Amino acid sequence: MLIEPNIRLSRILRNTWQVDIIMIISCTAAYLVRTVLIRHHFEIPSIIPAVLGTAIAFFVGFNNNQAYDRWWEARKIWGSLVNDSRSWARSIISYISQNETDDQQYASLKKRMVYKQIAFLYALKAKLRDVVDETYSQYLEPHDMEEVKLHSNVANAILMQQSRALQLLEKGGMIDGFRFIEMNQLLVKFSDEMGMSERIKNTIYPTAYIYFTKAFIWLFVVSLTLVISPFAGVWSIFLGWLVGFVYVSTQINGMSLMNPFDNNSAAVPLNQITRTIEINLLEMLGETNIPEPVKPINNEYVL
């Protein structure tokens, strides 16, 4: 996620240079066609780029709104995971205190269950970003690791382990029925938030919207160059590219939000969020070996 209030021109050009070259070539070709081939035969009505420009503006605006909605929904989901994870750890630490006979045993049990929540978050993050990251393994016992590796969805397997542990606590009288229901609802919320994240990840943005937007922008740039070339001459190439650059930059900016879990500067900062939860939960346990917060890359963005 970008944290700089201003975007450098170099970053914009890195994202658009290929399209810029295509537009310049198209504008040059349109200018030559108008000057050499159709100049003495007919004129292109100015209403064509006017209508196309208005239609494309609505089209780009719709695409960008939908892309931002996907990004914002993903951010809200992970914001809920932050809050629910803190509530889970607080419940584990505060509620598992009945019928105590072995302080060390209870402390170890609480620690394992809080650790599993951190492991769940790291496993979910790796799945959403399609990366091989076994950071979660450092928060699981060896026998738990052997079990979760048998599953294609490691995060879901960890939730199963948490559910079984919670049932054992209730049967052993370590928590009462009301607290069991409350904590089980948190597990249900974790499952819901995982499912909502996977829905965004696995639902492809309609290809037709992206394709036709690019095609219409190209038609608009060509028609605009044809129309203004009698008045601007060779400068119509530059003016056609300039107007097209505005549309293309706006469209690319929106599409960068289309996949909010990608590992890029525009995506939801899963690394930062997961590390924040990790730090909070370890501090709640009274741990001393606390990792450092994720720092911005080049003071521009966080992943």
Coordinates of N, CA and C in Angstrom, one line a residue, residues 29-258:
A29 N 0.4 7.1 -36.8 CA -0.2 6.4 -37.9 C -1.5 7.2 -38.3
A30 N -2.3 7.6 -37.3 CA -3.5 8.3 -37.6 C -3.2 9.6 -38.3
Y31 N -2.2 10.3 -37.8 CA -1.8 11.6 -38.4 C -1.4 11.4 -39.9
L32 N -0.6 10.4 -40.1 CA -0.1 10.1 -41.5 C -1.3 9.7 -42.4
V33 N -2.2 8.9 -41.9 CA -3.4 8.5 -42.7 C -4.2 9.7 -43.0
R34 N -4.4 10.6 -42.1 CA -5.2 11.8 -42.3 C -4.6 12.7 -43.3
T35 N -3.2 12.9 -43.2 CA -2.5 13.8 -44.0 C -2.3 13.3 -45.5
V36 N -2.0 12.0 -45.6 CA -1.7 11.4 -46.9 C -2.9 10.8 -47.6
L37 N -3.7 10.1 -46.9 CA -4.8 9.3 -47.6 C -6.1 10.0 -47.7
I38 N -6.7 10.5 -46.6 CA -8.1 10.9 -46.6 C -8.2 12.5 -46.5
R39 N -7.1 13.2 -46.6 CA -7.2 14.6 -46.4 C -8.1 15.3 -47.4
H40 N -8.1 14.9 -48.7 CA -8.9 15.5 -49.7 C -10.2 14.7 -50.0
H41 N -10.5 13.8 -49.2 CA -11.7 13.0 -49.5 C -12.9 13.3 -48.5
F42 N -12.6 13.3 -47.2 CA -13.6 13.6 -46.2 C -13.0 13.9 -44.9
E43 N -13.8 14.6 -44.1 CA -13.4 15.0 -42.8 C -14.1 14.1 -41.7
I44 N -13.3 13.8 -40.7 CA -13.9 13.0 -39.6 C -14.7 13.9 -38.7
P45 N -16.0 13.6 -38.4 CA -16.8 14.5 -37.6 C -16.3 14.6 -36.2
S46 N -16.2 15.8 -35.6 CA -15.7 16.0 -34.3 C -16.5 15.3 -33.2
I47 N -17.8 15.0 -33.6 CA -18.7 14.5 -32.5 C -18.2 13.0 -32.2
I48 N -17.5 12.4 -33.0 CA -17.1 11.0 -32.7 C -16.2 10.9 -31.5
P49 N -15.0 11.7 -31.5 CA -14.2 11.6 -30.2 C -15.0 12.2 -29.0
A50 N -15.9 13.2 -29.3 CA -16.6 13.7 -28.1 C -17.5 12.7 -27.5
V51 N -18.2 11.9 -28.3 CA -19.1 10.9 -27.7 C -18.3 9.8 -27.1
L52 N -17.2 9.3 -27.8 CA -16.3 8.3 -27.3 C -15.7 8.7 -26.0
G53 N -15.2 9.9 -25.9 CA -14.6 10.4 -24.7 C -15.5 10.4 -23.5
T54 N -16.8 10.8 -23.7 CA -17.7 10.8 -22.6 C -18.1 9.4 -22.2
A55 N -18.3 8.5 -23.2 CA -18.6 7.1 -22.8 C -17.5 6.4 -22.1
I56 N -16.2 6.6 -22.6 CA -15.1 6.0 -21.9 C -14.9 6.5 -20.5
A57 N -15.2 7.8 -20.3 CA -15.1 8.3 -18.9 C -16.0 7.6 -17.9
F58 N -17.2 7.3 -18.4 CA -18.1 6.5 -17.5 C -17.6 5.1 -17.4
F59 N -17.1 4.5 -18.4 CA -16.7 3.2 -18.4 C -15.5 3.0 -17.4
V60 N -14.5 3.9 -17.6 CA -13.3 3.9 -16.7 C -13.7 4.1 -15.2
G61 N -14.6 5.1 -15.0 CA -15.1 5.4 -13.7 C -15.8 4.2 -13.0
F62 N -16.6 3.5 -13.8 CA -17.3 2.3 -13.3 C -16.2 1.2 -12.9
N63 N -15.3 0.9 -13.8 CA -14.2 -0.1 -13.5 C -13.5 0.3 -12.3
N64 N -13.1 1.6 -12.2 CA -12.3 2.0 -11.0 C -13.1 1.9 -9.7
N65 N -14.4 2.2 -9.8 CA -15.2 2.0 -8.6 C -15.3 0.6 -8.1
Q66 N -15.5 -0.3 -9.1 CA -15.6 -1.7 -8.7 C -14.3 -2.3 -8.2
A67 N -13.2 -1.8 -8.8 CA -11.8 -2.3 -8.3 C -11.6 -1.8 -6.9
Y68 N -11.9 -0.5 -6.7 CA -11.7 0.1 -5.3 C -12.6 -0.6 -4.3
D69 N -13.8 -1.0 -4.7 CA -14.7 -1.7 -3.8 C -14.1 -3.1 -3.4
R70 N -13.5 -3.8 -4.3 CA -12.8 -5.0 -4.0 C -11.6 -4.8 -3.0
W71 N -10.9 -3.7 -3.3 CA -9.7 -3.4 -2.4 C -10.2 -3.0 -1.0
W72 N -11.2 -2.2 -0.9 CA -11.7 -1.7 0.4 C -12.4 -2.9 1.2
E73 N -13.1 -3.7 0.5 CA -13.7 -4.9 1.2 C -12.6 -5.8 1.8
A74 N -11.5 -6.0 1.0 CA -10.4 -6.8 1.5 C -9.8 -6.1 2.7
R75 N -9.6 -4.8 2.7 CA -9.0 -4.1 3.8 C -9.9 -4.2 5.1
K76 N -11.2 -4.1 4.9 CA -12.2 -4.3 6.0 C -12.1 -5.7 6.6
I77 N -12.0 -6.7 5.7 CA -11.9 -8.0 6.2 C -10.7 -8.2 7.1
W78 N -9.6 -7.7 6.7 CA -8.4 -7.9 7.5 C -8.3 -6.9 8.7
G79 N -9.1 -5.9 8.6 CA -9.3 -5.1 9.8 C -10.0 -5.8 10.9
S80 N -11.1 -6.6 10.4 CA -11.8 -7.4 11.3 C -11.0 -8.5 11.9
L81 N -10.1 -9.1 11.1 CA -9.2 -10.1 11.6 C -8.3 -9.6 12.7
V82 N -7.9 -8.3 12.6 CA -7.0 -7.7 13.6 C -7.8 -7.7 14.9
N83 N -9.0 -7.1 14.9 CA -9.9 -7.0 16.1 C -10.2 -8.4 16.7
D84 N -10.6 -9.3 15.8 CA -11.1 -10.6 16.3 C -9.9 -11.4 16.9
S85 N -8.7 -11.2 16.3 CA -7.5 -11.9 16.8 C -7.2 -11.4 18.2
R86 N -7.3 -10.1 18.4 CA -7.0 -9.6 19.8 C -8.1 -10.1 20.8
S87 N -9.3 -10.2 20.3 CA -10.4 -10.7 21.2 C -10.2 -12.1 21.5
W88 N -9.7 -12.9 20.6 CA -9.4 -14.3 20.8 C -8.3 -14.5 21.8
A89 N -7.2 -13.8 21.7 CA -6.1 -13.9 22.6 C -6.6 -13.4 24.0
R90 N -7.3 -12.4 24.1 CA -7.8 -11.9 25.4 C -8.7 -12.9 26.1
S91 N -9.5 -13.5 25.3 CA -10.4 -14.6 25.8 C -9.6 -15.8 26.3
I92 N -8.7 -16.2 25.5 CA -7.8 -17.3 25.9 C -7.1 -17.0 27.2
I93 N -6.5 -15.9 27.3 CA -5.7 -15.5 28.5 C -6.5 -15.3 29.7
S94 N -7.7 -14.7 29.5 CA -8.6 -14.4 30.7 C -9.5 -15.5 31.1
Y95 N -10.0 -16.3 30.2 CA -11.1 -17.2 30.5 C -10.6 -18.6 31.0
I96 N -9.4 -19.0 30.5 CA -8.9 -20.3 30.9 C -8.2 -20.2 32.2
S97 N -9.1 -20.2 33.2 CA -8.5 -20.0 34.6 C -9.2 -20.7 35.6
Q98 N -10.2 -21.5 35.2 CA -11.0 -22.3 36.2 C -10.4 -23.6 36.5
N99 N -10.6 -24.1 37.7 CA -10.1 -25.4 38.2 C -8.6 -25.6 38.0
E100 N -7.9 -24.5 38.3 CA -6.4 -24.6 38.1 C -5.8 -25.5 39.1
T101 N -5.0 -26.5 38.6 CA -4.2 -27.4 39.4 C -2.7 -27.3 39.1
D102 N -2.4 -26.8 37.9 CA -1.0 -26.7 37.4 C -0.9 -25.5 36.6
D103 N -0.3 -24.4 37.3 CA -0.1 -23.1 36.6 C 0.7 -23.3 35.3
Q104 N 1.7 -24.1 35.3 CA 2.6 -24.2 34.2 C 1.8 -24.9 33.0
Q105 N 0.9 -25.8 33.3 CA 0.1 -26.5 32.3 C -0.8 -25.5 31.6
Y106 N -1.5 -24.7 32.5 CA -2.4 -23.7 31.9 C -1.7 -22.7 31.1
A107 N -0.6 -22.2 31.6 CA 0.2 -21.2 30.8 C 0.6 -21.7 29.5
S108 N 1.0 -23.0 29.4 CA 1.5 -23.6 28.2 C 0.3 -23.8 27.2
L109 N -0.9 -24.1 27.8 CA -2.1 -24.3 26.9 C -2.5 -23.0 26.3
K110 N -2.5 -21.9 27.1 CA -2.9 -20.6 26.6 C -1.9 -20.2 25.5
K111 N -0.6 -20.4 25.7 CA 0.4 -20.0 24.8 C 0.2 -20.7 23.4
R112 N -0.1 -22.0 23.5 CA -0.2 -22.8 22.3 C -1.4 -22.3 21.4
M113 N -2.5 -22.0 22.1 CA -3.7 -21.5 21.4 C -3.6 -20.2 20.8
V114 N -2.9 -19.3 21.5 CA -2.6 -17.9 20.9 C -1.6 -18.1 19.8
Y115 N -0.6 -18.9 19.9 CA 0.4 -19.1 18.9 C -0.3 -19.6 17.6
K116 N -1.3 -20.5 17.8 CA -2.0 -21.1 16.6 C -2.8 -20.0 15.9
Q117 N -3.2 -19.0 16.6 CA -3.9 -17.9 15.9 C -2.9 -17.1 15.0
I118 N -1.7 -16.9 15.5 CA -0.7 -16.2 14.7 C -0.3 -17.1 13.5
A119 N -0.2 -18.4 13.7 CA 0.0 -19.3 12.6 C -1.1 -19.3 11.6
F120 N -2.3 -19.2 12.0 CA -3.5 -19.1 11.1 C -3.3 -17.9 10.2
L121 N -3.0 -16.8 10.7 CA -2.9 -15.6 9.9 C -1.8 -15.7 8.9
Y122 N -0.6 -16.2 9.3 CA 0.5 -16.3 8.4 C 0.2 -17.3 7.3
A123 N -0.5 -18.4 7.6 CA -0.9 -19.4 6.6 C -1.9 -18.8 5.6
L124 N -2.9 -18.0 6.1 CA -3.9 -17.4 5.3 C -3.2 -16.4 4.3
K125 N -2.3 -15.6 4.9 CA -1.6 -14.6 4.1 C -0.8 -15.3 2.9
A126 N -0.1 -16.4 3.2 CA 0.6 -17.1 2.2 C -0.3 -17.6 1.1
K127 N -1.4 -18.2 1.5 CA -2.4 -18.7 0.5 C -3.0 -17.6 -0.4
L128 N -3.3 -16.5 0.2 CA -3.9 -15.4 -0.6 C -2.9 -14.8 -1.6
R129 N -1.6 -14.8 -1.2 CA -0.6 -14.3 -2.1 C 0.1 -15.3 -3.0
D130 N -0.3 -16.5 -2.8 CA 0.3 -17.6 -3.7 C 1.8 -17.7 -3.6
V131 N 2.3 -17.6 -2.3 CA 3.7 -17.7 -2.1 C 4.0 -18.8 -1.1
V132 N 5.2 -19.4 -1.2 CA 5.6 -20.4 -0.3 C 6.2 -19.7 0.9
D133 N 5.5 -19.7 2.0 CA 6.0 -19.0 3.2 C 5.5 -19.9 4.4
E134 N 6.5 -20.5 5.0 CA 6.1 -21.4 6.2 C 6.5 -20.7 7.5
T135 N 6.3 -19.4 7.6 CA 6.5 -18.7 8.8 C 5.6 -19.3 9.9
Y136 N 4.4 -19.7 9.5 CA 3.5 -20.2 10.5 C 4.0 -21.4 11.2
S137 N 5.0 -22.1 10.6 CA 5.5 -23.4 11.2 C 6.2 -23.1 12.6
Q138 N 6.7 -21.9 12.8 CA 7.4 -21.6 14.0 C 6.4 -21.4 15.2
Y139 N 5.2 -21.3 14.9 CA 4.2 -21.2 16.0 C 3.3 -22.5 16.2
L140 N 3.7 -23.6 15.6 CA 3.0 -24.8 15.7 C 3.9 -25.9 16.3
E141 N 3.3 -26.7 17.1 CA 4.0 -27.9 17.6 C 4.3 -28.9 16.5
P142 N 5.4 -29.7 16.6 CA 5.7 -30.7 15.6 C 4.5 -31.6 15.1
H143 N 3.8 -32.1 16.1 CA 2.7 -32.9 15.7 C 1.5 -32.2 15.1
D144 N 1.4 -30.9 15.4 CA 0.4 -30.1 14.7 C 0.8 -29.8 13.3
M145 N 2.1 -29.6 13.1 CA 2.7 -29.4 11.7 C 2.4 -30.6 10.8
E146 N 2.6 -31.7 11.4 CA 2.4 -33.0 10.6 C 1.0 -33.1 10.2
E147 N 0.1 -32.6 11.0 CA -1.3 -32.7 10.7 C -1.7 -31.7 9.6
V148 N -1.3 -30.5 9.7 CA -1.8 -29.4 8.8 C -1.2 -29.6 7.4
K149 N 0.0 -30.3 7.3 CA 0.6 -30.5 6.0 C -0.1 -31.5 5.2
L150 N -1.1 -32.2 5.8 CA -1.9 -33.2 5.1 C -3.1 -32.5 4.4
H151 N -3.2 -31.2 4.7 CA -4.4 -30.4 4.2 C -3.9 -29.5 3.1
S152 N -4.8 -29.3 2.1 CA -4.5 -28.3 1.0 C -4.7 -26.9 1.5
N153 N -5.5 -26.7 2.5 CA -5.8 -25.4 3.1 C -5.3 -25.4 4.6
V154 N -4.0 -24.9 4.8 CA -3.4 -25.0 6.1 C -4.2 -24.1 7.1
A155 N -4.6 -23.0 6.7 CA -5.3 -22.1 7.6 C -6.6 -22.7 8.1
N156 N -7.3 -23.4 7.2 CA -8.5 -24.1 7.7 C -8.2 -25.2 8.6
A157 N -7.1 -25.9 8.4 CA -6.7 -27.0 9.3 C -6.3 -26.5 10.7
I158 N -5.7 -25.3 10.7 CA -5.4 -24.8 12.0 C -6.7 -24.4 12.8
L159 N -7.7 -23.9 12.1 CA -9.0 -23.6 12.7 C -9.6 -24.9 13.3
M160 N -9.4 -26.0 12.6 CA -10.0 -27.2 13.1 C -9.3 -27.6 14.4
Q161 N -8.0 -27.4 14.5 CA -7.2 -27.7 15.7 C -7.7 -26.8 16.8
Q162 N -7.9 -25.5 16.5 CA -8.4 -24.6 17.5 C -9.8 -25.0 18.1
S163 N -10.7 -25.5 17.1 CA -12.0 -25.9 17.5 C -11.9 -27.1 18.4
R164 N -11.1 -28.1 18.1 CA -10.9 -29.3 19.0 C -10.4 -28.9 20.3
A165 N -9.4 -28.0 20.4 CA -8.9 -27.6 21.7 C -9.9 -26.9 22.5
L166 N -10.8 -26.1 21.8 CA -11.8 -25.4 22.6 C -12.9 -26.4 23.2
Q167 N -13.2 -27.4 22.4 CA -14.1 -28.4 22.9 C -13.5 -29.2 24.1
L168 N -12.2 -29.4 24.1 CA -11.6 -30.1 25.2 C -11.6 -29.2 26.5
L169 N -11.4 -27.9 26.3 CA -11.5 -27.0 27.4 C -12.8 -27.0 28.0
E170 N -13.9 -27.0 27.2 CA -15.2 -27.0 27.7 C -15.6 -28.3 28.4
K171 N -15.1 -29.4 27.9 CA -15.4 -30.7 28.5 C -14.6 -30.9 29.8
G172 N -13.4 -30.3 29.9 CA -12.6 -30.4 31.1 C -13.0 -29.4 32.1
G173 N -14.0 -28.6 31.9 CA -14.5 -27.6 32.8 C -13.6 -26.4 33.0
M174 N -12.7 -26.2 32.0 CA -11.8 -25.0 32.1 C -12.5 -23.7 31.7
I175 N -13.6 -23.8 30.9 CA -14.4 -22.7 30.6 C -15.8 -23.1 30.7
D176 N -16.7 -22.1 31.0 CA -18.1 -22.5 31.1 C -18.8 -22.4 29.8
G177 N -20.1 -22.8 29.7 CA -20.8 -22.8 28.5 C -21.0 -21.5 27.8
F178 N -21.2 -20.4 28.5 CA -21.3 -19.1 27.9 C -20.1 -18.7 27.3
R179 N -18.9 -18.9 27.9 CA -17.7 -18.5 27.3 C -17.3 -19.4 26.2
F180 N -17.7 -20.6 26.2 CA -17.5 -21.5 25.1 C -18.2 -21.0 23.8
I181 N -19.5 -20.6 24.0 CA -20.2 -20.1 22.9 C -19.6 -18.8 22.3
E182 N -19.2 -17.9 23.2 CA -18.6 -16.7 22.8 C -17.3 -16.9 22.0
M183 N -16.4 -17.8 22.5 CA -15.2 -18.1 21.8 C -15.4 -18.9 20.5
N184 N -16.4 -19.8 20.5 CA -16.7 -20.5 19.3 C -17.2 -19.6 18.2
Q185 N -17.9 -18.5 18.6 CA -18.3 -17.5 17.6 C -17.1 -16.8 17.0
L186 N -16.1 -16.6 17.7 CA -14.9 -16.0 17.2 C -14.3 -17.0 16.1
L187 N -14.3 -18.3 16.4 CA -13.8 -19.2 15.4 C -14.6 -19.2 14.1
V188 N -15.9 -19.0 14.3 CA -16.8 -18.9 13.2 C -16.5 -17.7 12.4
K189 N -16.2 -16.6 13.1 CA -15.9 -15.3 12.4 C -14.6 -15.5 11.6
F190 N -13.6 -16.2 12.2 CA -12.3 -16.4 11.5 C -12.6 -17.2 10.2
S191 N -13.5 -18.2 10.3 CA -13.8 -19.0 9.1 C -14.5 -18.1 8.1
D192 N -15.4 -17.2 8.5 CA -16.1 -16.3 7.6 C -15.1 -15.4 6.9
E193 N -14.2 -14.8 7.7 CA -13.3 -13.8 7.1 C -12.3 -14.5 6.2
M194 N -11.9 -15.7 6.5 CA -11.1 -16.5 5.6 C -11.8 -16.7 4.3
G195 N -13.1 -17.1 4.4 CA -13.9 -17.4 3.2 C -14.1 -16.1 2.3
M196 N -14.4 -15.0 3.0 CA -14.5 -13.8 2.2 C -13.3 -13.4 1.5
S197 N -12.1 -13.6 2.2 CA -10.8 -13.2 1.5 C -10.6 -14.1 0.3
E198 N -10.9 -15.4 0.4 CA -10.8 -16.4 -0.7 C -11.7 -16.0 -1.8
R199 N -12.9 -15.5 -1.5 CA -13.9 -15.2 -2.5 C -13.3 -14.0 -3.4
I200 N -12.8 -13.0 -2.7 CA -12.2 -11.9 -3.5 C -11.0 -12.4 -4.3
K201 N -10.2 -13.3 -3.7 CA -9.0 -13.8 -4.4 C -9.3 -14.6 -5.6
N202 N -10.3 -15.5 -5.5 CA -10.7 -16.4 -6.5 C -11.7 -15.9 -7.6
T203 N -12.3 -14.8 -7.3 CA -13.2 -14.2 -8.3 C -12.5 -13.3 -9.2
I204 N -12.4 -13.7 -10.5 CA -11.7 -12.9 -11.5 C -12.5 -11.7 -11.9
Y205 N -11.9 -10.6 -12.0 CA -12.6 -9.4 -12.5 C -13.0 -9.7 -14.0
P206 N -14.2 -9.4 -14.4 CA -14.7 -9.7 -15.8 C -13.7 -9.2 -16.8
T207 N -13.2 -10.1 -17.6 CA -12.2 -9.8 -18.6 C -12.7 -8.8 -19.7
A208 N -14.0 -8.9 -20.0 CA -14.6 -8.1 -21.0 C -14.5 -6.6 -20.6
Y209 N -14.6 -6.3 -19.4 CA -14.6 -4.9 -19.0 C -13.2 -4.3 -19.2
I210 N -12.1 -5.1 -18.9 CA -10.8 -4.6 -19.1 C -10.4 -4.5 -20.6
Y211 N -10.8 -5.5 -21.3 CA -10.5 -5.6 -22.8 C -11.1 -4.4 -23.5
F212 N -12.5 -4.3 -23.3 CA -13.2 -3.2 -24.1 C -12.8 -1.8 -23.6
T213 N -12.4 -1.7 -22.4 CA -11.9 -0.4 -21.9 C -10.7 0.0 -22.7
K214 N -9.7 -0.9 -22.8 CA -8.5 -0.7 -23.5 C -8.8 -0.4 -25.0
A215 N -9.7 -1.2 -25.6 CA -10.0 -1.0 -27.0 C -10.6 0.4 -27.3
F216 N -11.6 0.8 -26.4 CA -12.3 2.0 -26.6 C -11.3 3.2 -26.4
I217 N -10.4 3.1 -25.5 CA -9.4 4.2 -25.3 C -8.6 4.3 -26.5
W218 N -8.2 3.2 -27.1 CA -7.4 3.2 -28.3 C -8.2 3.9 -29.5
L219 N -9.4 3.5 -29.6 CA -10.3 4.1 -30.7 C -10.4 5.6 -30.5
F220 N -10.6 6.0 -29.2 CA -10.7 7.4 -28.9 C -9.5 8.2 -29.2
V221 N -8.3 7.7 -28.9 CA -7.1 8.4 -29.2 C -6.9 8.6 -30.7
V222 N -7.1 7.5 -31.4 CA -7.0 7.6 -32.9 C -8.0 8.6 -33.5
S223 N -9.2 8.5 -33.1 CA -10.2 9.4 -33.7 C -9.9 10.9 -33.3
L224 N -9.5 11.1 -32.1 CA -9.1 12.4 -31.6 C -8.0 13.0 -32.5
T225 N -7.0 12.2 -32.7 CA -5.8 12.6 -33.5 C -6.3 13.0 -34.9
L226 N -7.2 12.2 -35.5 CA -7.7 12.4 -36.9 C -8.4 13.8 -36.9
V227 N -9.2 14.1 -35.9 CA -10.0 15.3 -35.9 C -9.2 16.5 -35.7
I228 N -8.2 16.5 -34.8 CA -7.5 17.7 -34.5 C -6.3 17.9 -35.4
S229 N -5.9 16.9 -36.2 CA -4.7 17.1 -37.1 C -4.8 18.3 -38.0
P230 N -6.0 18.6 -38.6 CA -6.1 19.8 -39.5 C -5.7 21.1 -38.8
F231 N -5.9 21.2 -37.5 CA -5.7 22.4 -36.8 C -4.4 22.4 -36.1
A232 N -3.9 21.3 -35.6 CA -2.7 21.2 -34.8 C -1.5 20.7 -35.6
G233 N -1.7 20.2 -36.8 CA -0.6 19.6 -37.5 C 0.0 18.5 -36.9
V234 N 1.4 18.5 -36.9 CA 2.1 17.4 -36.3 C 2.0 17.3 -34.8
W235 N 1.6 18.4 -34.2 CA 1.4 18.5 -32.7 C 0.2 17.6 -32.3
S236 N -0.7 17.3 -33.3 CA -1.8 16.4 -33.0 C -1.4 15.1 -32.4
I237 N -0.1 14.6 -32.8 CA 0.4 13.4 -32.3 C 0.6 13.5 -30.8
F238 N 1.2 14.6 -30.4 CA 1.5 14.8 -29.0 C 0.2 15.0 -28.2
L239 N -0.7 15.8 -28.7 CA -2.0 16.1 -28.0 C -2.9 14.8 -27.9
G240 N -2.9 14.0 -29.0 CA -3.6 12.7 -28.9 C -3.0 11.8 -27.8
W241 N -1.7 11.7 -27.8 CA -1.1 10.9 -26.7 C -1.4 11.5 -25.3
L242 N -1.3 12.8 -25.2 CA -1.5 13.4 -23.9 C -2.9 13.1 -23.3
V243 N -3.9 13.3 -24.2 CA -5.3 13.0 -23.7 C -5.4 11.5 -23.4
G244 N -4.9 10.7 -24.3 CA -4.9 9.2 -24.0 C -4.2 8.8 -22.8
F245 N -3.1 9.5 -22.5 CA -2.3 9.2 -21.3 C -3.2 9.4 -20.0
V246 N -4.0 10.5 -20.0 CA -4.9 10.7 -18.9 C -5.8 9.5 -18.7
Y247 N -6.4 9.1 -19.7 CA -7.4 8.0 -19.6 C -6.7 6.7 -19.2
V248 N -5.5 6.4 -19.8 CA -4.8 5.2 -19.6 C -4.3 5.2 -18.1
S249 N -3.8 6.3 -17.7 CA -3.2 6.3 -16.3 C -4.4 6.1 -15.3
T250 N -5.5 6.7 -15.6 CA -6.7 6.5 -14.6 C -7.1 5.1 -14.6
Q251 N -7.1 4.5 -15.8 CA -7.6 3.1 -15.9 C -6.6 2.1 -15.2
I252 N -5.3 2.3 -15.5 CA -4.3 1.5 -14.8 C -4.3 1.7 -13.3
N253 N -4.5 2.9 -12.9 CA -4.5 3.1 -11.4 C -5.7 2.3 -10.8
G254 N -6.8 2.3 -11.4 CA -7.9 1.5 -10.9 C -7.7 0.0 -11.0
M255 N -7.1 -0.5 -12.1 CA -6.8 -1.9 -12.2 C -5.8 -2.4 -11.3
S256 N -4.9 -1.5 -10.8 CA -3.9 -1.9 -9.8 C -4.5 -2.3 -8.5
L257 N -5.8 -1.9 -8.3 CA -6.5 -2.3 -7.0 C -7.4 -3.5 -7.2
M258 N -7.4 -4.0 -8.5 CA -8.3 -5.1 -8.8 C -8.1 -6.4 -8.0

